[in-house]
Amino acid sequence: KVVHQSIRSTVLPIYSNKQSKMVAKTTLISLLLASSTSAFAPPQMQTTTSRTTQLSATKNNNNNIEIAAATFAIASSLLLSPLSASADGQTKEFKLPPIDQSDKSRCVLNSSKMGQANAARDKLYDLRECPLSGVKGNEFDLSGVIMTGTDVSKANFRDAQFSKGYLRNSNFDGADFTNAIVDRATFKGSSLKGTIFANAVLTATSFEGADVENADFTDAYIGDFDIRNLCKNPTLKGENPTTGADT
């Protein structure tokens, strides 16, 4: 009981002013579970009755200090430890709606004005099966875009943003992603022959089943987990025909 009260009084005030009740509940449950370990086991009952009230109070105060310290250590480890994120780029299956073939203005690059972090748009940004070879999308925010069977070969995507992009089974041959942010995206099954990713941010992005022969990844930022998967790609070889950089 003392342990649980100490945990509750230690954890809940952290979140009470941040309107994060769900996070607080999750952390509290984790700490309560941790409290069942030996580190929080109550001291053995003493058989002797010679303890004075002063000694008992001192022992309880010491226990409370130890409990508070242990609680802080666990909370710190939960908040600061590197946890694996569930990224869209690693999601195996998606269910997409049918293509709206009646929308004649659908195959046009539109830069989002609502912020790339959450790929927020007022409607589905669908570029599936669009012929956009050589399109100029430099500095565009194309977050949340859906591409399947799309031809964007030799496109200019320098300094563009592709957060949470669905970029599967499309043609990106010779496209330029220099300085682009391609975060939590998936290129599964796409052709990326001769594509340039120089100095690009490729966090939590999947190249599973993609053809990356002759691609240029010079100075690209790729996480440890992602680069291990990329290095398993048998097409990771060659030399970029534009920059001359080894893949």
Short mmCIF file of C-alpha atoms in Angstrom, two decimals:
data_model
loop_
_atom_site.label_atom_id
_atom_site.label_comp_id
_atom_site.label_asym_id
_atom_site.label_seq_id
_atom_site.Cartn_x
_atom_site.Cartn_y
_atom_site.Cartn_z
CA LYS A 1 0.00 0.00 0.00
CA VAL A 2 2.80 2.42 0.89
CA VAL A 3 4.57 1.60 -2.38
CA HIS A 4 1.47 2.18 -4.49
CA GLN A 5 0.63 5.46 -2.77
CA SER A 6 4.20 6.66 -3.25
CA ILE A 7 4.11 5.75 -6.95
CA ARG A 8 0.76 7.45 -7.46
CA SER A 9 1.86 10.66 -5.74
CA THR A 10 5.13 10.63 -7.68
CA VAL A 11 3.80 9.93 -11.18
CA LEU A 12 0.37 11.51 -11.51
CA PRO A 13 1.41 15.16 -10.89
CA ILE A 14 3.75 14.89 -13.89
CA TYR A 15 0.81 14.48 -16.23
CA SER A 16 -2.02 16.33 -14.46
CA ASN A 17 -1.20 19.64 -16.11
CA LYS A 18 -0.59 18.18 -19.56
CA GLN A 19 -3.95 16.54 -20.22
CA SER A 20 -2.32 13.17 -20.85
CA LYS A 21 -4.48 10.90 -18.72
CA MET A 22 -3.95 7.87 -20.92
CA VAL A 23 -0.17 8.23 -20.74
CA ALA A 24 -0.38 8.68 -16.98
CA LYS A 25 -2.50 5.55 -16.61
CA THR A 26 -0.12 3.51 -18.73
CA THR A 27 2.92 4.68 -16.79
CA LEU A 28 1.16 4.10 -13.49
CA ILE A 29 0.22 0.54 -14.44
CA SER A 30 3.81 -0.17 -15.49
CA LEU A 31 5.12 1.18 -12.20
CA LEU A 32 2.57 -0.79 -10.19
CA LEU A 33 3.64 -3.95 -11.95
CA ALA A 34 7.26 -3.12 -11.26
CA SER A 35 6.42 -2.63 -7.61
CA SER A 36 5.85 -6.36 -7.27
CA THR A 37 9.54 -7.10 -7.86
CA SER A 38 12.05 -7.77 -5.15
CA ALA A 39 13.23 -4.18 -5.19
CA PHE A 40 9.90 -3.16 -3.73
CA ALA A 41 9.30 -6.17 -1.49
CA PRO A 42 8.20 -5.11 2.00
CA PRO A 43 10.70 -5.80 4.77
CA GLN A 44 10.26 -8.99 6.75
CA MET A 45 8.12 -8.72 9.85
CA GLN A 46 10.24 -8.39 12.92
CA THR A 47 9.56 -10.84 15.75
CA THR A 48 11.07 -8.64 18.39
CA THR A 49 8.98 -5.99 20.11
CA SER A 50 11.88 -3.98 21.44
CA ARG A 51 11.70 -1.45 18.59
CA THR A 52 10.93 2.05 19.81
CA THR A 53 8.52 4.41 18.07
CA GLN A 54 11.42 6.63 17.07
CA LEU A 55 13.33 3.80 15.38
CA SER A 56 10.17 2.67 13.59
CA ALA A 57 9.52 6.15 12.28
CA THR A 58 13.13 6.45 11.12
CA LYS A 59 12.90 3.13 9.29
CA ASN A 60 9.64 4.14 7.59
CA ASN A 61 11.18 7.42 6.47
CA ASN A 62 14.19 5.59 5.05
CA ASN A 63 11.89 3.16 3.26
CA ASN A 64 9.89 6.02 1.81
CA ILE A 65 13.07 7.65 0.52
CA GLU A 66 14.22 4.37 -1.03
CA ILE A 67 10.81 3.83 -2.62
CA ALA A 68 10.75 7.35 -4.03
CA ALA A 69 14.26 6.91 -5.43
CA ALA A 70 13.39 3.56 -6.99
CA THR A 71 10.17 4.98 -8.44
CA PHE A 72 12.08 7.88 -9.98
CA ALA A 73 14.63 5.48 -11.48
CA ILE A 74 11.92 3.33 -13.07
CA ALA A 75 10.02 6.34 -14.40
CA SER A 76 13.24 7.72 -15.87
CA SER A 77 14.04 4.43 -17.56
CA LEU A 78 10.56 4.26 -19.06
CA LEU A 79 10.75 7.79 -20.40
CA LEU A 80 14.35 7.82 -21.56
CA SER A 81 14.98 4.29 -22.78
CA PRO A 82 15.09 3.90 -26.60
CA LEU A 83 11.90 2.09 -27.60
CA SER A 84 11.26 0.75 -31.07
CA ALA A 85 8.65 2.84 -32.90
CA SER A 86 5.88 1.40 -34.96
CA ALA A 87 6.39 3.18 -38.27
CA ASP A 88 4.20 3.34 -41.33
CA GLY A 89 7.21 2.36 -43.44
CA GLN A 90 7.28 -1.04 -41.73
CA THR A 91 3.53 -1.74 -41.91
CA LYS A 92 2.95 -4.83 -44.02
CA GLU A 93 -0.56 -4.37 -45.37
CA PHE A 94 -2.76 -1.40 -46.18
CA LYS A 95 -6.36 -1.29 -47.34
CA LEU A 96 -6.80 1.47 -49.89
CA PRO A 97 -10.05 2.78 -51.36
CA PRO A 98 -10.78 2.51 -55.10
CA ILE A 99 -9.20 5.11 -57.38
CA ASP A 100 -11.55 7.96 -58.24
CA GLN A 101 -11.09 7.92 -62.01
CA SER A 102 -13.73 10.66 -62.41
CA ASP A 103 -11.44 13.21 -60.78
CA LYS A 104 -9.62 14.68 -63.77
CA SER A 105 -7.51 16.99 -61.61
CA ARG A 106 -6.26 14.15 -59.42
CA CYS A 107 -2.83 13.69 -61.04
CA VAL A 108 -1.37 17.02 -59.96
CA LEU A 109 1.28 17.68 -57.31
CA ASN A 110 -0.17 19.71 -54.45
CA SER A 111 1.94 20.85 -51.54
CA SER A 112 0.27 20.40 -48.16
CA LYS A 113 -0.27 23.56 -46.12
CA MET A 114 -1.27 21.73 -42.95
CA GLY A 115 2.08 20.43 -41.71
CA GLN A 116 4.08 17.37 -42.67
CA ALA A 117 4.43 15.78 -39.23
CA ASN A 118 1.06 14.07 -39.34
CA ALA A 119 0.55 14.06 -43.11
CA ALA A 120 -2.59 16.13 -42.53
CA ARG A 121 -4.81 16.91 -45.53
CA ASP A 122 -8.43 17.75 -46.07
CA LYS A 123 -8.87 14.73 -48.35
CA LEU A 124 -7.02 11.65 -49.61
CA TYR A 125 -3.96 12.61 -51.66
CA ASP A 126 -4.15 9.94 -54.34
CA LEU A 127 -1.60 9.86 -57.18
CA ARG A 128 -2.03 6.19 -58.05
CA GLU A 129 -1.42 5.30 -61.72
CA CYS A 130 -0.56 8.91 -62.59
CA PRO A 131 1.94 9.64 -65.40
CA LEU A 132 4.19 12.26 -63.79
CA SER A 133 7.59 11.57 -65.32
CA GLY A 134 9.91 14.58 -64.98
CA VAL A 135 7.52 16.45 -62.67
CA LYS A 136 8.94 19.29 -60.57
CA GLY A 137 8.09 18.81 -56.90
CA ASN A 138 11.14 20.40 -55.31
CA GLU A 139 10.39 21.86 -51.86
CA PHE A 140 6.86 20.45 -51.99
CA ASP A 141 5.25 18.96 -48.90
CA LEU A 142 3.89 15.69 -50.30
CA SER A 143 3.29 14.07 -46.93
CA GLY A 144 0.61 11.40 -46.92
CA VAL A 145 0.74 10.91 -50.69
CA ILE A 146 -0.39 7.56 -52.11
CA MET A 147 1.49 6.24 -55.14
CA THR A 148 0.93 2.84 -56.71
CA GLY A 149 1.72 2.26 -60.35
CA THR A 150 2.80 5.90 -60.52
CA ASP A 151 5.48 7.07 -62.95
CA VAL A 152 7.61 9.78 -61.34
CA SER A 153 10.85 8.83 -63.08
CA LYS A 154 13.36 11.68 -63.36
CA ALA A 155 11.20 13.79 -61.05
CA ASN A 156 12.72 16.64 -59.04
CA PHE A 157 11.94 16.08 -55.35
CA ARG A 158 14.86 18.04 -53.94
CA ASP A 159 14.10 19.39 -50.43
CA ALA A 160 10.63 17.81 -50.59
CA GLN A 161 8.83 16.14 -47.69
CA PHE A 162 7.33 12.66 -47.91
CA SER A 163 6.29 11.95 -44.33
CA LYS A 164 4.09 8.81 -44.19
CA GLY A 165 4.23 8.40 -47.96
CA TYR A 166 2.77 5.25 -49.56
CA LEU A 167 5.22 4.90 -52.46
CA ARG A 168 4.80 1.28 -53.52
CA ASN A 169 5.19 -0.42 -56.89
CA SER A 170 5.97 2.83 -58.67
CA ASN A 171 8.70 4.09 -61.00
CA PHE A 172 11.19 6.45 -59.33
CA ASP A 173 14.07 5.77 -61.75
CA GLY A 174 16.42 8.75 -61.89
CA ALA A 175 14.38 10.83 -59.43
CA ASP A 176 16.26 13.32 -57.27
CA PHE A 177 15.51 13.29 -53.52
CA THR A 178 18.54 15.36 -52.48
CA ASN A 179 17.97 16.93 -49.02
CA ALA A 180 14.45 15.47 -48.93
CA ILE A 181 12.72 14.20 -45.80
CA VAL A 182 11.32 10.72 -46.44
CA ASP A 183 10.04 9.79 -43.01
CA ARG A 184 7.97 6.66 -42.19
CA ALA A 185 7.42 5.92 -45.88
CA THR A 186 7.48 2.71 -47.90
CA PHE A 187 9.03 2.12 -51.34
CA LYS A 188 8.09 -1.56 -51.33
CA GLY A 189 8.27 -3.05 -54.82
CA SER A 190 9.22 0.25 -56.48
CA SER A 191 11.98 0.83 -59.01
CA LEU A 192 14.60 3.28 -57.76
CA LYS A 193 17.34 2.72 -60.34
CA GLY A 194 19.72 5.67 -60.39
CA THR A 195 17.67 7.57 -57.81
CA ILE A 196 19.54 10.19 -55.77
CA PHE A 197 19.05 10.30 -51.98
CA ALA A 198 22.09 12.45 -51.21
CA ASN A 199 21.85 14.05 -47.76
CA ALA A 200 18.24 12.87 -47.46
CA VAL A 201 16.55 11.84 -44.21
CA LEU A 202 15.25 8.27 -44.60
CA THR A 203 14.01 7.49 -41.10
CA ALA A 204 11.82 4.40 -40.61
CA THR A 205 11.49 4.04 -44.38
CA SER A 206 11.21 0.64 -46.05
CA PHE A 207 12.94 -0.42 -49.27
CA GLU A 208 11.70 -3.99 -49.07
CA GLY A 209 11.54 -5.55 -52.53
CA ALA A 210 12.61 -2.27 -54.18
CA ASP A 211 15.23 -2.06 -56.94
CA VAL A 212 17.89 0.37 -55.70
CA GLU A 213 20.62 -0.44 -58.22
CA ASN A 214 22.83 2.59 -58.98
CA ALA A 215 21.06 4.67 -56.32
CA ASP A 216 23.09 7.33 -54.51
CA PHE A 217 22.75 7.32 -50.69
CA THR A 218 25.69 9.66 -50.03
CA ASP A 219 25.42 11.24 -46.55
CA ALA A 220 21.83 10.07 -46.21
CA TYR A 221 20.57 9.68 -42.65
CA ILE A 222 19.30 6.12 -42.15
CA GLY A 223 18.59 4.51 -38.78
CA ASP A 224 20.56 1.44 -37.66
CA PHE A 225 17.57 -0.89 -38.01
CA ASP A 226 16.67 0.50 -41.45
CA ILE A 227 20.20 0.36 -42.81
CA ARG A 228 20.51 -3.30 -41.81
CA ASN A 229 17.40 -4.07 -43.82
CA LEU A 230 18.59 -1.97 -46.76
CA CYS A 231 21.95 -3.76 -46.81
CA LYS A 232 20.11 -7.06 -47.25
CA ASN A 233 18.67 -5.82 -50.56
CA PRO A 234 20.49 -7.71 -53.36
CA THR A 235 20.10 -4.79 -55.77
CA LEU A 236 22.17 -2.47 -53.55
CA LYS A 237 25.07 -2.15 -56.01
CA GLY A 238 26.40 -0.14 -58.91
CA GLU A 239 27.24 3.51 -59.52
CA ASN A 240 24.89 6.44 -59.93
CA PRO A 241 25.00 7.67 -63.55
CA THR A 242 24.39 11.29 -62.55
CA THR A 243 26.58 11.81 -59.49
CA GLY A 244 29.11 9.03 -60.09
CA ALA A 245 28.76 7.92 -56.46
CA ASP A 246 28.98 4.24 -55.60
CA THR A 247 25.76 2.76 -54.33
#
